[in-house]
CSV table of C-alpha atoms in Angstrom, one decimal:
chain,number,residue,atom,x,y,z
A,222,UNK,CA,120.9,11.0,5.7
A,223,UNK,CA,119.5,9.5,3.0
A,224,UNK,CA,116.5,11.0,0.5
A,225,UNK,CA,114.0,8.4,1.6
A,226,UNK,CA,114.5,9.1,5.7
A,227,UNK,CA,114.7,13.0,5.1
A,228,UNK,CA,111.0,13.1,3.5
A,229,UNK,CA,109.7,11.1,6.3
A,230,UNK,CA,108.5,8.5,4.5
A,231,UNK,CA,111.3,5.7,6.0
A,232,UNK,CA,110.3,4.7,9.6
A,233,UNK,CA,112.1,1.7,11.9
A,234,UNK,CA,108.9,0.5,12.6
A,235,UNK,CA,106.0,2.2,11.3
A,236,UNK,CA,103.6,0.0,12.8
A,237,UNK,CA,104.9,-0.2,16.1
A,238,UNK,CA,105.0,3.7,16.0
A,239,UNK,CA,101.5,3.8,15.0
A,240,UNK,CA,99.9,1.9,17.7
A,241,UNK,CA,102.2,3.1,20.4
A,242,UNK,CA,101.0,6.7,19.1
A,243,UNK,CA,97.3,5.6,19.0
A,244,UNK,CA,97.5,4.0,22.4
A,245,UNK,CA,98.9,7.5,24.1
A,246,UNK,CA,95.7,8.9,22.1
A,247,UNK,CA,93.3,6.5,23.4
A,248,UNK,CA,94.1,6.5,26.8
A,249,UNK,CA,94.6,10.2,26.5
A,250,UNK,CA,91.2,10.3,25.9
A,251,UNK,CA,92.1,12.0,22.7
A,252,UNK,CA,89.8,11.2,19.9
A,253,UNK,CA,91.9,9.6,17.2
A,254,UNK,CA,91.9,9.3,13.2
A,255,UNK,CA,94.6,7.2,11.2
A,256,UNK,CA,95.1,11.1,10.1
A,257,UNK,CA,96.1,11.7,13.7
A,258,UNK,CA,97.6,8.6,14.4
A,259,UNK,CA,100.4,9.9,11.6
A,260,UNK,CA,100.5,13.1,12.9
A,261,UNK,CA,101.3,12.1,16.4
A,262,UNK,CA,103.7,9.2,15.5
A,263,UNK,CA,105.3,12.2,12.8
A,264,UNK,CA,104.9,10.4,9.4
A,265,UNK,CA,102.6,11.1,6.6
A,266,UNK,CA,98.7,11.0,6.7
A,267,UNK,CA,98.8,7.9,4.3
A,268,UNK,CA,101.3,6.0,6.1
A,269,UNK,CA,99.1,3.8,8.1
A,270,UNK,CA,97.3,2.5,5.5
A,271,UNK,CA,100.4,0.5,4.9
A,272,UNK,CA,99.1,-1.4,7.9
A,273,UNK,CA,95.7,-0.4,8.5
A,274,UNK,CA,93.0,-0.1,6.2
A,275,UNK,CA,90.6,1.9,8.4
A,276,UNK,CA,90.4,3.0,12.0
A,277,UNK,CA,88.4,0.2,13.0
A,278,UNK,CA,91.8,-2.0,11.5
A,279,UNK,CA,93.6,0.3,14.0
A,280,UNK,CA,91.3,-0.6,16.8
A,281,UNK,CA,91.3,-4.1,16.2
A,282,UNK,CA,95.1,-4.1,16.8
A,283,UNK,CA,94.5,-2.0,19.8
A,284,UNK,CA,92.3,-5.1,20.7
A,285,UNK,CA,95.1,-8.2,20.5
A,286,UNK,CA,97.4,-5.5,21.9
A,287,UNK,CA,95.3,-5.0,24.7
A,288,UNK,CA,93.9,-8.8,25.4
A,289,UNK,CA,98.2,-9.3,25.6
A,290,UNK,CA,98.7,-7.3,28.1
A,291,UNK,CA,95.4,-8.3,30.3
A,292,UNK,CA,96.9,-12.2,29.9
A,293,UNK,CA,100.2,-11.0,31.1
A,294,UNK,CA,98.3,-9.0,34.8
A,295,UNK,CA,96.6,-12.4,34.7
A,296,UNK,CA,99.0,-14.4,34.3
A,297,UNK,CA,101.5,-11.8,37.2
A,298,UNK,CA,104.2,-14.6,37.3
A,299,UNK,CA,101.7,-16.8,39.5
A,300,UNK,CA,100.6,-19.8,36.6
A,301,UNK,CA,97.5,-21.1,37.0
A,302,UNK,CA,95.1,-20.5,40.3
A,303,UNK,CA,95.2,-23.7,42.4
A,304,UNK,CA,92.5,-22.7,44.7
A,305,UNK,CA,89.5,-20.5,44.8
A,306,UNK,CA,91.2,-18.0,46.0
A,307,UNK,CA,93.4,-17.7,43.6
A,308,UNK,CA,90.6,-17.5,41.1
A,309,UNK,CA,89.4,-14.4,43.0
A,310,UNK,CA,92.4,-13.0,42.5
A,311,UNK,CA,92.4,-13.4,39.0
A,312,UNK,CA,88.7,-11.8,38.9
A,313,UNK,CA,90.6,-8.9,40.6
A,314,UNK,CA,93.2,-8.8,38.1
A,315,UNK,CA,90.6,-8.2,35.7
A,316,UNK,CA,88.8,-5.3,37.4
A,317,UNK,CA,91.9,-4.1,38.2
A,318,UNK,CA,93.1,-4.0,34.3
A,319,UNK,CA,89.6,-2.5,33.3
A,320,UNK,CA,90.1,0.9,35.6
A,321,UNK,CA,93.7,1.0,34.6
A,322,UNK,CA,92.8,0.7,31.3
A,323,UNK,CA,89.4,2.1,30.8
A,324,UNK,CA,90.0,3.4,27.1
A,325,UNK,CA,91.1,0.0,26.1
A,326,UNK,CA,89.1,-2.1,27.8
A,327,UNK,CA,86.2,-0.2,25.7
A,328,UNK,CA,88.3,-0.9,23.0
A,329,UNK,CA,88.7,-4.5,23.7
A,330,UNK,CA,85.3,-5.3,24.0
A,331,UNK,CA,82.9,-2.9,22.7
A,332,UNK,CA,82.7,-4.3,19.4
A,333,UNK,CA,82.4,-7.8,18.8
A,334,UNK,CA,85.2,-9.9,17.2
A,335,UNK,CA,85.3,-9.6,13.6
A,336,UNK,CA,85.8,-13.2,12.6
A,337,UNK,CA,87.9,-12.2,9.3
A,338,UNK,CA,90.5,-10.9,12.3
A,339,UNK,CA,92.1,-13.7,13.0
A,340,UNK,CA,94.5,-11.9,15.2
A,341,UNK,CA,92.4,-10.5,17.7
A,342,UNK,CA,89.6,-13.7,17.4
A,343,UNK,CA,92.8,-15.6,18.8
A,344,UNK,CA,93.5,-13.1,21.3
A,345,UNK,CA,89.9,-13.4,22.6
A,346,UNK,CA,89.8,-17.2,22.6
A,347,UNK,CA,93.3,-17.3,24.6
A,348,UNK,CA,91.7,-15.4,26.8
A,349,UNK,CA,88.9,-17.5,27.3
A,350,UNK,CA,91.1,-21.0,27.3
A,351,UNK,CA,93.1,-19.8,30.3
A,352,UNK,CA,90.3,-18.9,32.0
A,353,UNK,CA,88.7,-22.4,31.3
A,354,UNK,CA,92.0,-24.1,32.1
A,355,UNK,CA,92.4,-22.0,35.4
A,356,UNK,CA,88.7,-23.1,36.0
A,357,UNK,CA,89.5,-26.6,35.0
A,358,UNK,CA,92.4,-26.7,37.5
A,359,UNK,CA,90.1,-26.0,40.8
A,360,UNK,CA,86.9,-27.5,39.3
A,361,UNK,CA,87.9,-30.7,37.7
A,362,UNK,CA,84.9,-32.5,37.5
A,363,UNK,CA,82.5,-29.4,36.6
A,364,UNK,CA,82.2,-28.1,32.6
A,365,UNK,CA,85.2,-25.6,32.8
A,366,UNK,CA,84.0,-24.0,29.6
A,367,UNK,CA,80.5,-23.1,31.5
A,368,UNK,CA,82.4,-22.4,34.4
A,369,UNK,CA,84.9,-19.9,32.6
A,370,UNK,CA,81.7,-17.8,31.0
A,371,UNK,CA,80.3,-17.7,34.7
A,372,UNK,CA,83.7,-16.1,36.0
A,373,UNK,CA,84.1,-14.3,33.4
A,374,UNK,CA,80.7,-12.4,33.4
A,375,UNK,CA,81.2,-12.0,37.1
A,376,UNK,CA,84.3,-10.3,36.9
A,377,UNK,CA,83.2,-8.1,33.5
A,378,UNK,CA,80.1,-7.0,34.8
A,379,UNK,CA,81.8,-5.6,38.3
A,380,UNK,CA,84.6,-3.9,35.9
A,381,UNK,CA,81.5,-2.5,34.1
A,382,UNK,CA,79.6,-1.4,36.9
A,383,UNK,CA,82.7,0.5,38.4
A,384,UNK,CA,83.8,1.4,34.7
A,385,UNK,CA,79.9,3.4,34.6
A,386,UNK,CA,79.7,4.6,37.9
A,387,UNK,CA,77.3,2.1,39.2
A,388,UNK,CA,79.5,0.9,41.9
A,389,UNK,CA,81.6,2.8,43.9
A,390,UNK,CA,85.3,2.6,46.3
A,391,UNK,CA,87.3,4.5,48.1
A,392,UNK,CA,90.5,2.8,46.9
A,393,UNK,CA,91.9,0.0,45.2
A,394,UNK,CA,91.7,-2.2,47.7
A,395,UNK,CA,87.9,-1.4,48.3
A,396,UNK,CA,87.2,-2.5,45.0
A,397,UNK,CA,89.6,-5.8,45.1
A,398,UNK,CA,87.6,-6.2,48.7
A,399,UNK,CA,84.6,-6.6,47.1
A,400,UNK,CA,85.1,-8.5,43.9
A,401,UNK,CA,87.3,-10.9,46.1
A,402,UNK,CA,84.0,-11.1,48.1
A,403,UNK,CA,81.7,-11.4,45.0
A,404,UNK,CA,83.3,-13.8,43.9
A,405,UNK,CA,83.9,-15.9,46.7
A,406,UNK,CA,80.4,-15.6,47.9
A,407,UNK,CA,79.0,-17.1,44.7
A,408,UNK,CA,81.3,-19.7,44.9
A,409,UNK,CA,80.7,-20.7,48.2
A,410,UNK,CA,76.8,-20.9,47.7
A,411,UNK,CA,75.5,-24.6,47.7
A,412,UNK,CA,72.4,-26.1,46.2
């Protein structure tokens, strides 16, 4: 073993092992530092300013790491929705991610982008742009960009309202039930 790997200071990848450690934290519920981030992952307390400059750095990653992961339960090997009812579903993808995920979806969006973040402005806008192109897809002739802020408020504010208590289910599929419904209803609602 060589001088470098025994003192701890030579990692694989340090900043995979940093935001894998600050993930368990987060949706731990543990409160983290970049100190505890180190700790956790097992290298030294300045390591992750080799890739982080502050905890909000560390969060921001958290961020793109997260908005990845919602794409892919989005995405679920299904492509774009080609009805309305496949936009529902997609609303209850999103829910579904949100109480999964609670730590990280705070994460995600409790902060707004910081534009000098390219990373996790891109993340957000991909977001956003399937949306719009899933929206686009059904709704041809309507302004898929309007469209895509509609469904998306519709299906953050239900994650929101079960994410703070405000609305309630028994079970998963309570809560798919009724933002399937929600969404469908407003849909379905003419002039």
């Amino acid at each position: 073993m060589s001088t470098s790997e025994k003192s701890g200071y030579h990692h694989g990848d340090l900043r995979a092992a940093l935001l894998s450690a600050a993930m368990e934290m987060l949706e731990g519920g543990e409160p983290f530092s970049l100190r505890a981030v180190a700790r956790r992952a097992g290298v030294s307390p300045t390591a992750p300013y080799r890739h982080f400059k502050d905890r909000d750095a560390l969060e921001s990653a958290l961020a793109v790491e997260g908005f990845r992961d919602l794409l892919a339960d989005l995405d679920g090997g299904r492509g774009l929705p080609a009805s309305l009812s496949d936009l529902a579903e997609f609303a209850v993808a999103y829910v579904a991610f949100a109480l999964r995920r609670p730590a990280l979806f705070r994460v995600m969006f409790g902060k707004p982008c910081d534009s000098a973040d390219d990373e996790r402005v891109k993340a957000a806008e991909a977001l956003h742009e399937l949306l719009a192109d899933a929206l686009d897809r059904v709704f041809p002739d309507a302004d898929a960009s309007a469209l895509a802020s509609a469904g998306w408020g519709l299906a953050h504010g239900l994650a929101c309202l079960y994410l703070d208590g405000k609305l309630r289910a028994a079970s998963d599929g309570e809560v798919a039930d009724r933002v399937r419904g929600a969404f469908l209803a407003l849909a379905s609602v003419g002039p």
